[in-house]
Structures are given as structure tokens and as C-alpha cells.
XYZ file of C-alpha atoms in Angstrom:
119
model
C 0.000 0.000 0.000
C 2.793 2.406 0.874
C 4.436 1.690 -2.472
C 1.185 2.430 -4.306
C 0.874 5.725 -2.485
C 4.490 6.650 -3.169
C 5.085 5.383 -6.690
C 1.618 5.728 -8.236
C 0.109 8.676 -6.385
C 3.456 10.433 -5.819
C 3.295 10.718 -2.024
C 6.414 11.160 0.076
C 7.290 8.661 2.806
C 5.703 10.617 5.653
C 2.652 11.539 3.600
C 2.131 7.865 2.638
C 2.412 6.797 6.258
C -0.053 9.424 7.401
C -2.424 8.512 4.579
C -2.586 4.959 5.931
C -3.495 6.006 9.482
C -7.268 5.750 8.877
C -6.856 2.028 8.207
C -5.035 1.536 11.497
C -7.594 3.624 13.347
C -10.489 1.634 11.888
C -8.727 -1.630 12.750
C -8.245 -0.565 16.373
C -11.821 0.650 16.728
C -13.428 -2.371 15.081
C -11.140 -4.811 16.873
C -12.817 -3.764 20.105
C -16.230 -4.002 18.480
C -15.380 -7.445 17.078
C -14.204 -8.667 20.470
C -17.453 -7.490 22.051
C -19.592 -9.011 19.308
C -17.703 -12.287 19.681
C -19.620 -12.903 22.893
C -22.967 -12.531 21.095
C -22.334 -13.772 17.544
C -20.559 -16.910 16.315
C -16.932 -16.779 15.237
C -17.894 -18.012 11.775
C -20.325 -15.119 11.321
C -17.818 -12.493 12.449
C -14.963 -13.888 10.377
C -17.039 -14.157 7.200
C -18.598 -10.740 7.796
C -15.228 -9.113 8.457
C -13.658 -10.687 5.395
C -16.625 -9.552 3.301
C -16.131 -5.977 4.500
C -12.424 -6.262 3.642
C -13.309 -7.597 0.179
C -15.547 -4.594 -0.398
C -12.571 -2.375 0.419
C -10.405 -4.223 -2.100
C -13.093 -3.888 -4.773
C -13.320 -0.137 -4.187
C -9.537 0.161 -4.273
C -9.296 -1.807 -7.524
C -12.148 -0.028 -9.281
C -11.285 3.593 -8.493
C -8.330 5.949 -8.378
C -7.262 8.806 -6.143
C -7.067 9.205 -2.409
C -10.733 9.915 -1.502
C -11.853 6.506 -2.767
C -8.703 4.915 -1.384
C -9.554 6.401 2.028
C -12.937 4.668 1.914
C -11.260 1.396 0.909
C -8.656 1.668 3.681
C -11.314 2.266 6.319
C -13.316 -0.722 5.083
C -10.236 -2.956 5.060
C -9.287 -1.867 8.565
C -12.836 -2.330 9.833
C -13.132 -5.778 8.275
C -9.821 -6.912 9.687
C -10.764 -5.575 13.086
C -14.076 -7.427 13.050
C -12.591 -10.721 11.854
C -9.373 -10.689 13.901
C -10.580 -11.469 17.429
C -12.821 -14.299 16.227
C -10.079 -15.756 14.041
C -7.639 -15.826 16.963
C -10.310 -17.249 19.274
C -11.041 -20.008 16.762
C -7.374 -20.861 16.351
C -6.596 -20.875 20.039
C -9.817 -22.701 20.947
C -8.885 -25.612 18.693
C -5.603 -26.244 20.532
C -5.270 -28.090 23.854
C -4.306 -25.753 26.697
C -0.881 -27.374 27.199
C 0.046 -26.479 23.595
C -1.348 -22.942 23.610
C 2.071 -21.270 23.717
C 3.336 -23.171 20.693
C 0.110 -22.475 18.807
C 0.307 -18.779 19.578
C 3.895 -18.652 18.341
C 3.069 -20.512 15.126
C 0.084 -18.271 14.429
C 2.113 -15.120 14.983
C 5.078 -16.251 12.883
C 2.713 -17.235 10.038
C 1.259 -13.725 10.087
C 4.700 -12.156 9.993
C 5.817 -14.372 7.104
C 2.622 -13.564 5.215
C 3.355 -9.849 5.439
C 6.745 -10.347 3.836
C 5.271 -12.360 0.985
C 2.603 -9.779 0.194
């Protein structure tokens, strides 16, 4: 995303970083909402709903140009990730016996880190 902002839209490094703040803010806000909803709604519903919201953000980003539409897409992607995240972690950790929880947590985290380098 930062490369798109810098190389396609011509933003500087700081400007690109600041332009991505709405996504982080939406993720933080909706992570709390997703954690609260996780007590009332099934994990499957929250994960599929969150990923659907993220997909809508990707569609907007792919179909439009310029920062105003990108801002909308970033907020949707952050909101979707925030909604899906707590339920995804709860599902992963709930499937592992308690004595292996530390290893599972480590494997989940290192998979996420590796995935960021690939993308």
C-alpha cells in the first residue's frame, strides 16, 4: 500500500504513512467491536462478515483511483480486519489443547509475519 501511495500517487514517505493512518484507526476501533460481538455472535459469522467488509474495500480500491476513494477502501479494510481478527484468533486458540497454547500462539504469529513479507 505504501508503495502504491508513493510510486503511483506520488506521495512522500511521511505523507504515505499518514495517509494509511485511517486504516489503522479503523482496525483498532473495530477490533474492540469485534471482540465485544464475539460474545454474542458466532466466530464463523464475524470472520465471514469481516472478510466480506475487507473484500468490499479491495473492490473499491481496484475499481477507483485517487485518495478519496482509497480512504474509503482503507477504512473498510481496517474495519473488516478488526471485526474478523478477534474471532479468528479465538477459533485458532480454541482448537488447541491448553498445554500447547504457547506453541500455537507462536506458530500463528510467525505465520502472520511471514505472510506480510510475501505480500
